[in-house]
Coordinates of C-alpha atoms and ligand atoms in Angstrom, one line a residue:
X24 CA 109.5 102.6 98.8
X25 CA 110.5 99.3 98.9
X26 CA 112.0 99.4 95.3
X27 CA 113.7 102.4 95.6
X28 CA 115.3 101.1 98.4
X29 CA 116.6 97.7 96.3
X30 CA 117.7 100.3 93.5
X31 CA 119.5 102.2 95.9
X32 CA 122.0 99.2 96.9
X33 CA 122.2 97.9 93.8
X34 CA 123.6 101.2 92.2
X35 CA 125.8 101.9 95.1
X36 CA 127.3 97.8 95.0
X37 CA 128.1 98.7 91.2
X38 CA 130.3 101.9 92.2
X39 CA 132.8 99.5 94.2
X40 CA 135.2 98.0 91.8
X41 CA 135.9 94.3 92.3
X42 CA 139.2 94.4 93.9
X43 CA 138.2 96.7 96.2
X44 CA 135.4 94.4 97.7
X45 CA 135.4 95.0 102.0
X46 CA 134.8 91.0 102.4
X47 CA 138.3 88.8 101.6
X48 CA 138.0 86.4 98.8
X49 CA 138.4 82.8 100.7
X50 CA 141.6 81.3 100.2
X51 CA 141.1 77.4 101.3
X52 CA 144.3 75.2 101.9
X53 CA 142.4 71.9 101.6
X54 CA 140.6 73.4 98.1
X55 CA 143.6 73.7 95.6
X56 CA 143.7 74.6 92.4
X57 CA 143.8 71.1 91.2
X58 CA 140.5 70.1 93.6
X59 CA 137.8 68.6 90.9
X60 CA 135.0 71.6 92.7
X61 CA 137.8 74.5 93.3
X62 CA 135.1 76.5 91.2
X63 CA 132.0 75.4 92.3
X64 CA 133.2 75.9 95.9
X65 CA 134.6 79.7 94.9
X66 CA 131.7 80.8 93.1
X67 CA 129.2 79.3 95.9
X68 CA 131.3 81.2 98.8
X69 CA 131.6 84.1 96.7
X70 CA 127.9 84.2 97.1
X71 CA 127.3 84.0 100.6
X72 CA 125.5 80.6 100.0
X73 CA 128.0 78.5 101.6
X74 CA 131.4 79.0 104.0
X75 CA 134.1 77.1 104.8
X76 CA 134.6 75.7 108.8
X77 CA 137.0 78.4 109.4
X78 CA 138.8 81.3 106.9
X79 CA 141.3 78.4 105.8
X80 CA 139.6 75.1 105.6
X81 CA 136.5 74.1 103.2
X82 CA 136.8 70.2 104.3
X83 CA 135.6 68.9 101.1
X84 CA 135.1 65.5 102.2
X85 CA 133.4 66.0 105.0
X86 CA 129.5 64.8 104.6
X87 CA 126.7 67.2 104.3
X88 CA 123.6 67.0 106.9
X89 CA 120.1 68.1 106.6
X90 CA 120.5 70.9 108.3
X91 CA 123.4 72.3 106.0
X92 CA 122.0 71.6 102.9
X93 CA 118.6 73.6 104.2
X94 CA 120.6 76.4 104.8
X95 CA 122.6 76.4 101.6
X96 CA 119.5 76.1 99.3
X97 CA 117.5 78.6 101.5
X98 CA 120.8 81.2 100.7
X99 CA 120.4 80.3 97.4
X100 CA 116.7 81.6 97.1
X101 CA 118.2 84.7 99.4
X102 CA 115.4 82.9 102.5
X103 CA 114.9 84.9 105.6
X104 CA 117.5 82.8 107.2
X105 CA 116.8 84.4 110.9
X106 CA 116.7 81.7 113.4
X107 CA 112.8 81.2 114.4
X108 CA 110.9 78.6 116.3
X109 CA 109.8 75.4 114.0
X110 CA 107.4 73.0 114.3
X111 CA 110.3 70.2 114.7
X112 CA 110.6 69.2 118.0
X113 CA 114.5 68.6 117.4
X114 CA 115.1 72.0 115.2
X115 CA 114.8 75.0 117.6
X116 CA 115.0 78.1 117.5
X117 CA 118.6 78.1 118.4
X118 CA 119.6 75.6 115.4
X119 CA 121.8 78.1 113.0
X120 CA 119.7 76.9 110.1
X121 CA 116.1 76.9 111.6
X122 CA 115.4 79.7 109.6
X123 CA 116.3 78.3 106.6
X124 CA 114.1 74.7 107.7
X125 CA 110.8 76.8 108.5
X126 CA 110.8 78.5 105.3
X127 CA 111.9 76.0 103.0
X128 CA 109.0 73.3 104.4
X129 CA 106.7 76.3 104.4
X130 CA 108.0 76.2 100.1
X131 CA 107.2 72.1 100.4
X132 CA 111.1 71.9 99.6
X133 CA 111.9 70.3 102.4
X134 CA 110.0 68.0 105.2
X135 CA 110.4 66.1 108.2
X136 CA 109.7 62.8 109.3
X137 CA 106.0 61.1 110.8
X138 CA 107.8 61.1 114.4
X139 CA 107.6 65.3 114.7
X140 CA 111.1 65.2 114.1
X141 CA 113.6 66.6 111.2
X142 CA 117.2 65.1 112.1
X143 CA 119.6 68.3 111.4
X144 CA 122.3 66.4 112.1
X145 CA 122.0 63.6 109.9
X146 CA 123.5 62.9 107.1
X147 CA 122.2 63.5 103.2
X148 CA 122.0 61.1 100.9
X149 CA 122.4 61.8 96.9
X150 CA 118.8 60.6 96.5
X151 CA 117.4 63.1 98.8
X152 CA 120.0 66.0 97.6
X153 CA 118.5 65.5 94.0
X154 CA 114.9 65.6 94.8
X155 CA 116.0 68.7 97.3
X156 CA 117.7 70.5 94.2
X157 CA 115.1 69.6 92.1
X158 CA 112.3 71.3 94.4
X159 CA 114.0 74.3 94.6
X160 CA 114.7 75.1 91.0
X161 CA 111.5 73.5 90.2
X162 CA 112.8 70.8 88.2
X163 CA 110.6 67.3 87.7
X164 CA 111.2 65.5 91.0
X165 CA 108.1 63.3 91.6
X166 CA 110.4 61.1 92.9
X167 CA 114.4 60.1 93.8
X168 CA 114.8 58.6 90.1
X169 CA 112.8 61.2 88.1
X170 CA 114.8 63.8 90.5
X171 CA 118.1 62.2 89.9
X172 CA 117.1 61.8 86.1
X173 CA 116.3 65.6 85.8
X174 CA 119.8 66.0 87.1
X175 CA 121.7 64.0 84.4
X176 CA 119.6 65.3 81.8
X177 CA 120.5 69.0 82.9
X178 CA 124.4 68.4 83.1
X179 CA 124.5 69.0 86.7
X180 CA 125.2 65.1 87.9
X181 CA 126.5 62.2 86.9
X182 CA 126.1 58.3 87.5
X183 CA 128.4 56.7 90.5
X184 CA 131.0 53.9 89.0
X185 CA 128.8 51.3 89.0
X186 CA 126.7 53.2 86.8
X187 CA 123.6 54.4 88.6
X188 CA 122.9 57.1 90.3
X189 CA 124.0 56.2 93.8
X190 CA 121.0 57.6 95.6
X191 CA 122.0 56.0 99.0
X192 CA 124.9 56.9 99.3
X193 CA 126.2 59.9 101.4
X194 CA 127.2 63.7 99.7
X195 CA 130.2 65.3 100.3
X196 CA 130.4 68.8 100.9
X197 CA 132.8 69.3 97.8
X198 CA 130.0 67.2 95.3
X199 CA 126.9 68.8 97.0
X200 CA 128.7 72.5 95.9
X201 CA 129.6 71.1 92.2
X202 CA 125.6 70.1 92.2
X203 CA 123.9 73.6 94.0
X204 CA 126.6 75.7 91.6
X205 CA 125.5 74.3 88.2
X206 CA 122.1 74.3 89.2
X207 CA 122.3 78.1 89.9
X208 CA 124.6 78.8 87.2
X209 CA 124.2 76.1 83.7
X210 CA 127.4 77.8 82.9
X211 CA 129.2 75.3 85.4
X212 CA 127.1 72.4 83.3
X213 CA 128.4 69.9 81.6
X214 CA 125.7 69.7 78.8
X215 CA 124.3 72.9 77.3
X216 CA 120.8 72.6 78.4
X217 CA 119.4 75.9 78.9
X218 CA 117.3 77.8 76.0
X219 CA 117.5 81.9 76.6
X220 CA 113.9 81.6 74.8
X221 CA 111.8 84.2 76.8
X222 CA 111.8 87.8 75.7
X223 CA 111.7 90.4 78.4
X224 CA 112.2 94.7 78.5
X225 CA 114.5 95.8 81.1
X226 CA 112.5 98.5 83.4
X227 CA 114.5 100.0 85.7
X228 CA 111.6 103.2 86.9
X229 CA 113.9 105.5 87.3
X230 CA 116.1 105.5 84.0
X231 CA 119.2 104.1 85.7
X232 CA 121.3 100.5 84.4
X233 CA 120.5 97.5 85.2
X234 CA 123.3 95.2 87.1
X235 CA 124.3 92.2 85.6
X236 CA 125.5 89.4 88.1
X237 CA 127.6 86.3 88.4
X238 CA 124.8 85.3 90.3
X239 CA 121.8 85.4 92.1
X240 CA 122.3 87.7 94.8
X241 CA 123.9 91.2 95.3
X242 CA 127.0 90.1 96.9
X243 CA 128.1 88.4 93.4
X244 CA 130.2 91.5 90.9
X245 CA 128.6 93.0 88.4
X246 CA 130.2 92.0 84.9
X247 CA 127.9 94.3 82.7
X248 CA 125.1 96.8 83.3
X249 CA 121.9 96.9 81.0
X250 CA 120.1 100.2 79.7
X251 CA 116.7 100.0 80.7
X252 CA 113.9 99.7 77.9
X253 CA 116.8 96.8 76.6
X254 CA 115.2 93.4 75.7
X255 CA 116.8 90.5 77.4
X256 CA 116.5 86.5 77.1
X257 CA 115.9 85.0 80.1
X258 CA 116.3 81.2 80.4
X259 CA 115.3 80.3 83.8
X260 CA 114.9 81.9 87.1
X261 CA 116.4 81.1 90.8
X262 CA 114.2 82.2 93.3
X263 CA 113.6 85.8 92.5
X264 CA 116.6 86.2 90.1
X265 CA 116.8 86.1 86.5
X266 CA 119.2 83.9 84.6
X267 CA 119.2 85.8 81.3
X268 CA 121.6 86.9 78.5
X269 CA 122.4 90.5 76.9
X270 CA 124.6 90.8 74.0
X271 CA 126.0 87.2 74.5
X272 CA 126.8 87.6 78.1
X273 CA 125.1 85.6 80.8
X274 CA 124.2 86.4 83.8
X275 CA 121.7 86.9 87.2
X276 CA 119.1 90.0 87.4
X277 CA 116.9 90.6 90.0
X278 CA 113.1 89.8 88.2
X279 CA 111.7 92.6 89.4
X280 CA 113.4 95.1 86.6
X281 CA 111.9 92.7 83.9
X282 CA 108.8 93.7 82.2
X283 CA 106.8 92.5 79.8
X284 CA 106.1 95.9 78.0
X285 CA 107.9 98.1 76.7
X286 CA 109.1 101.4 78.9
X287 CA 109.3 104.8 78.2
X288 CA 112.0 106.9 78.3
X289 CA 109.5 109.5 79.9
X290 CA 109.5 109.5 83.6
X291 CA 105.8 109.1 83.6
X292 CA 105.2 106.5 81.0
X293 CA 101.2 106.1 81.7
X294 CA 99.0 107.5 78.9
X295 CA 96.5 110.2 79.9
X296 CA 93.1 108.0 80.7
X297 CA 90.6 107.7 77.6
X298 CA 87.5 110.0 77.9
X299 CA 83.9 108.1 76.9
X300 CA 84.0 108.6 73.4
X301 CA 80.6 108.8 71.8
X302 CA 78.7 105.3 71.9
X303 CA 77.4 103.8 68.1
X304 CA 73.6 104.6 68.1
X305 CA 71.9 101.9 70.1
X306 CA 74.7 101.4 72.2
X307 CA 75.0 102.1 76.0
X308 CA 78.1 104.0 76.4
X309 CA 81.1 102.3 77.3
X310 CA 81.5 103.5 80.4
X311 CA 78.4 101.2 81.3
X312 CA 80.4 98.1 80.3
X313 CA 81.2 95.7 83.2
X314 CA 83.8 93.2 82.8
X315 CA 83.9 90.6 85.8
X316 CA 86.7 89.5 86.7
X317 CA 87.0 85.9 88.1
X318 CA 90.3 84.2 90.1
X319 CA 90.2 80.8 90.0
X320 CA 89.9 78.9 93.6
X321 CA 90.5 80.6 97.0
X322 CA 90.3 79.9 100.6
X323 CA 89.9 76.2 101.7
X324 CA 90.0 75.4 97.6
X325 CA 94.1 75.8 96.5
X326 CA 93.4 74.8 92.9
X327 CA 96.0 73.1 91.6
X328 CA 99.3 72.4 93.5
X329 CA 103.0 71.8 92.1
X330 CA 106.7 72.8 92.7
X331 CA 105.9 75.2 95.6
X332 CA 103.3 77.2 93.3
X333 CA 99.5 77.3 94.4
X334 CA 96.8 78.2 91.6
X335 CA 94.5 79.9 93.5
X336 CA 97.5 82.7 94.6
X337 CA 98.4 83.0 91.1
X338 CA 94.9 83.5 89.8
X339 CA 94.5 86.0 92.3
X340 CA 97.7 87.5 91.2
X341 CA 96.9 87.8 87.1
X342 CA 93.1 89.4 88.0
X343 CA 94.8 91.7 89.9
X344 CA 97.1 92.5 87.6
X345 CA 94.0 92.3 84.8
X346 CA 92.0 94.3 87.0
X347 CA 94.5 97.6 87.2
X348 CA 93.9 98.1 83.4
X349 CA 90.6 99.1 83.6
X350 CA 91.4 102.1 85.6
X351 CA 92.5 104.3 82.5
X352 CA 89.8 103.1 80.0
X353 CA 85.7 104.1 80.4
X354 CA 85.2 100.1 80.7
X355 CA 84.7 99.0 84.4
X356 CA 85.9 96.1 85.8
X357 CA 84.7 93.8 89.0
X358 CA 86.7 91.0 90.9
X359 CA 84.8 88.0 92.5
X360 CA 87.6 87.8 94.5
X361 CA 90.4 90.4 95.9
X362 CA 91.7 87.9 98.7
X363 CA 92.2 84.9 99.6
X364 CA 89.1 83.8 100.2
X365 CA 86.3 80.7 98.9
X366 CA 83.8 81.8 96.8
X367 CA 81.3 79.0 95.4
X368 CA 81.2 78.1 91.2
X369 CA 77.3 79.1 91.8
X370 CA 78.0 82.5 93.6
X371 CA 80.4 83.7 91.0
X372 CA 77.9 83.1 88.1
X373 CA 75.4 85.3 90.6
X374 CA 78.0 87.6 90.9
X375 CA 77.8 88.9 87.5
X376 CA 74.0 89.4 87.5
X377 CA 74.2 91.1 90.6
X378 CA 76.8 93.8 89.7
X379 CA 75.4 93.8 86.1
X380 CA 78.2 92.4 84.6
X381 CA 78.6 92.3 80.9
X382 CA 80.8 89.6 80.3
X383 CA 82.9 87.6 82.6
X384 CA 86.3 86.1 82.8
X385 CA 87.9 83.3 84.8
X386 CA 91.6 82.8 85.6
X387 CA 92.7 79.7 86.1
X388 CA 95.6 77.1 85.4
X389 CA 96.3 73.7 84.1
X390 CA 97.5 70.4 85.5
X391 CA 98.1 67.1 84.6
X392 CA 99.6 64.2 86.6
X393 CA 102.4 63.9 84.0
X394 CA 105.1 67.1 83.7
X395 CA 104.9 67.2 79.9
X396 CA 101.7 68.2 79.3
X397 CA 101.5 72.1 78.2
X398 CA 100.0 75.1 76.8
X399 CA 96.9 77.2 76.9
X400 CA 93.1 76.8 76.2
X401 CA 90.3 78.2 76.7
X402 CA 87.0 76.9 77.4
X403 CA 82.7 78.7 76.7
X404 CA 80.0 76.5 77.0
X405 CA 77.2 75.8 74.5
X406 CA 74.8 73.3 75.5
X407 CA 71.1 73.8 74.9
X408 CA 70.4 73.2 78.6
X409 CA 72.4 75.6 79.7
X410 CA 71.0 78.6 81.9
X411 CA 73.7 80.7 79.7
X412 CA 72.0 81.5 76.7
X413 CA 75.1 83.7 75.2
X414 CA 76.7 80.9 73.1
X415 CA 77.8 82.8 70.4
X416 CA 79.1 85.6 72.4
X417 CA 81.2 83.2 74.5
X418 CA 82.3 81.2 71.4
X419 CA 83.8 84.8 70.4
X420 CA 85.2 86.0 73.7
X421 CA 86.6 82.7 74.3
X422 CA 88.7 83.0 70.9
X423 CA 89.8 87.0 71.4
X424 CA 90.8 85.6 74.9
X425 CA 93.2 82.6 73.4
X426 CA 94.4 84.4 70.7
X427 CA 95.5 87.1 73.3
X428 CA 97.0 84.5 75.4
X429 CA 98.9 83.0 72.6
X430 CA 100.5 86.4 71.8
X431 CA 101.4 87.0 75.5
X432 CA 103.3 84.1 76.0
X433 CA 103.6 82.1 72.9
X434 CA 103.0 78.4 74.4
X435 CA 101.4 75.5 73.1
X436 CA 97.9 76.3 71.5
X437 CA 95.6 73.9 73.0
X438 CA 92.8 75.9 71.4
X439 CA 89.3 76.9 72.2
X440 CA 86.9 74.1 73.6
X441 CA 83.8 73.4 74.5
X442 CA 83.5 72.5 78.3
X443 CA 80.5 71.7 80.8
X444 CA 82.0 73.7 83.6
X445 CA 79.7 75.4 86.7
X446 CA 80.8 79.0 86.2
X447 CA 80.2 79.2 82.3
X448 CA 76.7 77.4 82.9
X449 CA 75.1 78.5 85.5
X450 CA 76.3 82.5 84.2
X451 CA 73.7 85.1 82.7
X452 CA 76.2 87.1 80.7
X453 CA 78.8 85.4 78.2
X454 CA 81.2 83.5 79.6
X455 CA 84.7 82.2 79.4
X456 CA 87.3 80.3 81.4
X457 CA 91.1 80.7 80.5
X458 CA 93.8 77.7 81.2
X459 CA 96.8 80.2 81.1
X460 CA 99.2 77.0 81.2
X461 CA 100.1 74.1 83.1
X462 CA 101.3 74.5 87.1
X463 CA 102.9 71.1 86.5
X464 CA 104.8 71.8 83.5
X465 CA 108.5 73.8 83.8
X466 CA 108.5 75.5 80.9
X467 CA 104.8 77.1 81.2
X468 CA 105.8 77.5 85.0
X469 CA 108.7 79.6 83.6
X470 CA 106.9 82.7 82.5
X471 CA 103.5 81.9 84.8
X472 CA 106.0 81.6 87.9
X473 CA 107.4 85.1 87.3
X474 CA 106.1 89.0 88.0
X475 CA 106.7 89.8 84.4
X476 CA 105.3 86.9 82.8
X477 CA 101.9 87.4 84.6
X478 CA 101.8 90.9 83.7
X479 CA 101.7 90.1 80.4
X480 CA 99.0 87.7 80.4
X481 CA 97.2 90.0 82.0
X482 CA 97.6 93.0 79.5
X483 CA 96.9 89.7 77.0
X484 CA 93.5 89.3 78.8
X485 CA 92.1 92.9 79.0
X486 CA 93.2 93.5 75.2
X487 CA 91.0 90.1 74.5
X488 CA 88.1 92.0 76.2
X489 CA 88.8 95.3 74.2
X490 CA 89.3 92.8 71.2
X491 CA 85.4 91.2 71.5
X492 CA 83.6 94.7 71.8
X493 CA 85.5 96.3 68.7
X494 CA 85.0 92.9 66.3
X495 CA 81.6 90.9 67.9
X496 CA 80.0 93.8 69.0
X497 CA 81.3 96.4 66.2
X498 CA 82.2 98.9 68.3
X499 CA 84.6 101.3 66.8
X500 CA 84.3 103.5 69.7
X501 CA 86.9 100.7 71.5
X502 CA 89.9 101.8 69.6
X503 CA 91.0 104.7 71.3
X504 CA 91.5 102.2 74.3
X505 CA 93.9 100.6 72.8
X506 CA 96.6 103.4 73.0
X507 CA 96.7 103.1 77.2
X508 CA 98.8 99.9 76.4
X509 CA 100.3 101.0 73.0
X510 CA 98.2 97.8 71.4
X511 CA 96.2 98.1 68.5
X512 CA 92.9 95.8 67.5
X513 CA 94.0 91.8 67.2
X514 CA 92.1 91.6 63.7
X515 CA 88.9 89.7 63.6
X516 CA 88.7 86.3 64.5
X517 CA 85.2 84.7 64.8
Ligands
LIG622 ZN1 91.4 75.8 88.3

């Protein structure tokens, strides 16, 4: 219901023609048409993210506090700005950007200081504005000079006049809006910085166009509208919002309406579950076939940590997602997992034997204390010690399951390896572990970090399980599963 409603405003925003828009366009007397961020400062208001201090002044050169710049960047992500009780002892609940504060430290975009207290009021320095942008769009920002770095690289800052950076010094309202506005929008860059290199269907559900936007929120026009079932390039996303391009014009979608698979013009696009076709002779038929499903991490145990994103939520996420494909095929599926919850490496390897699992595959993802290292890989076990004694099956599973991987999102192919890990070991049934990507790496971040992206490595995943039973097991009675996804056999690989 909750879709329908989004699709509901954003066809109705698209019927209004631009002149006629009910909120004025901002007309600032200190913001000229000669001011160095007349553009930035328009585009940002235009938005919602940012106001003047009254209908006719912007005041530029006034500095920017905390407390401002929390509010701006929480806009920009389209926050829950409502006002709220934090845990600052100086930001309450009457504070006009408290909303903003409790949800942006709640993202670990923003903190406060060791005394309990955050300082609204005070003033932001470049140094802490970079590593501020850089936490919300999720660029490298270990620390003020890889922050400030990622900036200059991007196009979206420069050096002060005495060449460096200039982290202490204070930000003006007029440079912190040239900074947020190219960050949202790399049109406003100065260096073209942005590769549209990630393929996605527009999927609208209900057969309607798809809104292109200025930006990334519904108050920004409409400069194109997309037939759904298009493909699109996206390049990087803000917040929920796409930044993507469709026939050479660029622009903001909401990431929901991006799939990985193709739609169908057909309201009801889901193919008619398969029927248990008849098992090879010796065979149990597949509708005995148990595929365990295992998210990484849970509970007390996050996983790995970076830029906001928590492995053990987006784990869960991916077996979910895994899990639903199951329902239209004779193969079952179980999750050791469905919530957040901590489940031991010992118990999941249990888990299998207990629900007679078949074979069994864990979710999890990368990191590395550098931001460059990347890609997927995929781990079985074959040790002669080990308590698993299905080496060969894993070795096969495990390279279906990469392969898959590969396909779904095309990153670096950090192959198949051989690892000592708890839940391959101490499992009765073969096993495998999947390193979708790396949570510390942008570009891997950039398709695991989204709805669409996920999805398809989740498809990737179940068609690497249909994969192993048609090839290592020779079951020919595996192909008609294929057509629920409109996928046909990988070709044989081990
Ligand atoms: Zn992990």
């Amino acid at each position: 219901m909750k879709k329908l409603a989004v699709c509901l405003t954003l066809s109705l925003a698209a019927l209004v023609p631009f002149g006629q828009d009910s909120k004025a366009a901002a007309n600032f007397t200190d913001v000229g048409t000669t001011h160095r961020a007349q553009a930035e400062i328009y585009y940002l208001v235009e938005g919602g993210i940012t106001s003047g201090v009254s209908e006719t002044r912007f005041v530029p050169e006034q500095q920017v506090t905390r407390g401002q710049a929390a509010a701006m960047l929480g806009r920009t992500l389209n926050l829950n700005g409502e006002q709220r009780l934090t845990n600052f002892k100086d930001v309450g609940k009457n504070n006009f950007a408290s909303g903003y504060i409790k949800q942006l430290v709640d993202k670990k975009i923003i903190s406060g200081y060791p005394d309990g207290s955050f300082k609204p009021d005070k003033t932001l320095s470049r140094g802490e504005m970079a590593v501020l942008i850089g936490r919300t769009f999720e660029y490298q920002s270990s620390s003020v000079s890889v922050a400030a770095s990622s900036l200059m690289k991007k196009g979206i800052a420069s050096g002060v006049a005495d060449g460096s950076f200039g982290e202490t010094q204070t930000i003006k309202r007029g440079d912190f809006a040239v900074f947020l506005a190219r960050s949202i929008n790399a049109d406003f860059r100065t260096a073209d910085t942005e590769k549209f290199d990630h393929d996605f269907y527009v999927d609208t559900k209900d057969g309607s166009k798809l809104n292109l936007r200025t930006g990334p929120n519904t108050s920004y026009p409409s400069i194109a509208s997309i037939p759904s079932g298009k493909i699109v390039s996206l390049a990087y996303s803000v917040g929920d919002w796409a930044y993507i391009t469709s026939d050479n014009v660029k622009g903001f979608v909401h990431s929901a309406y991006l799939q990985g698979d193709k739609p169908s013009d057909k309201p009801d696009p889901t193919p008619p579950p398969v029927v248990d076709p008849t098992p090879p002779p010796g065979k149990k038929p597949l509708s005995d076939i148990t595929v365990v499903i295992d998210a990484g991490h849970g509970g007390w145990d996050p996983g790995a940590t970076a830029n906001g994103y928590i492995e053990k939520n987006l784990t869960l996420n991916v077996a979910k997602k895994m899990e639903k494909y199951y329902a239209k095929v004779p193969m079952k599926a179980k999750m050791t997992r469905t919530s957040d919850t901590y489940i031991s490496l010992d118990a999941r390897g249990d888990y299998a034997s207990k629900v007679k699992g078949d074979i069994f595959v864990s979710i999890h993802i990368n990191s590395h204390t550098g931001s460059s290292a990347n890609g997927t890989e995929t781990y079985y076990y074959t040790r002669s010690a080990a308590v698993n004694p299905n080496v060969s099956q894993s070795k096969a599973l495990a390279t279906y399951v990469q392969n898959r991987q590969l396909e779904a999102w095309g990153l670096t192919d950090r192959g198949v390896k051989i690892m000592n890990l708890a839940v391959l070991r101490q499992n009765t049934v073969p096993a495998v572990l999947a390193e979708l990507g790396f949570i510390t790496n942008k570009k891997d971040m950039g398709i695991m970090g989204t709805e669409a992206g996920r999805e398809k490595m989740a498809k990737g995943l179940f068609l690497a399980t249909l994969d192993y039973y048609y090839y290592y097991e020779n079951r020919k009675d595996v192909l008609p599963l294929y057509s629920t996804v409109n996928a046909t056999p990988s070709g044989k690989l081990h």
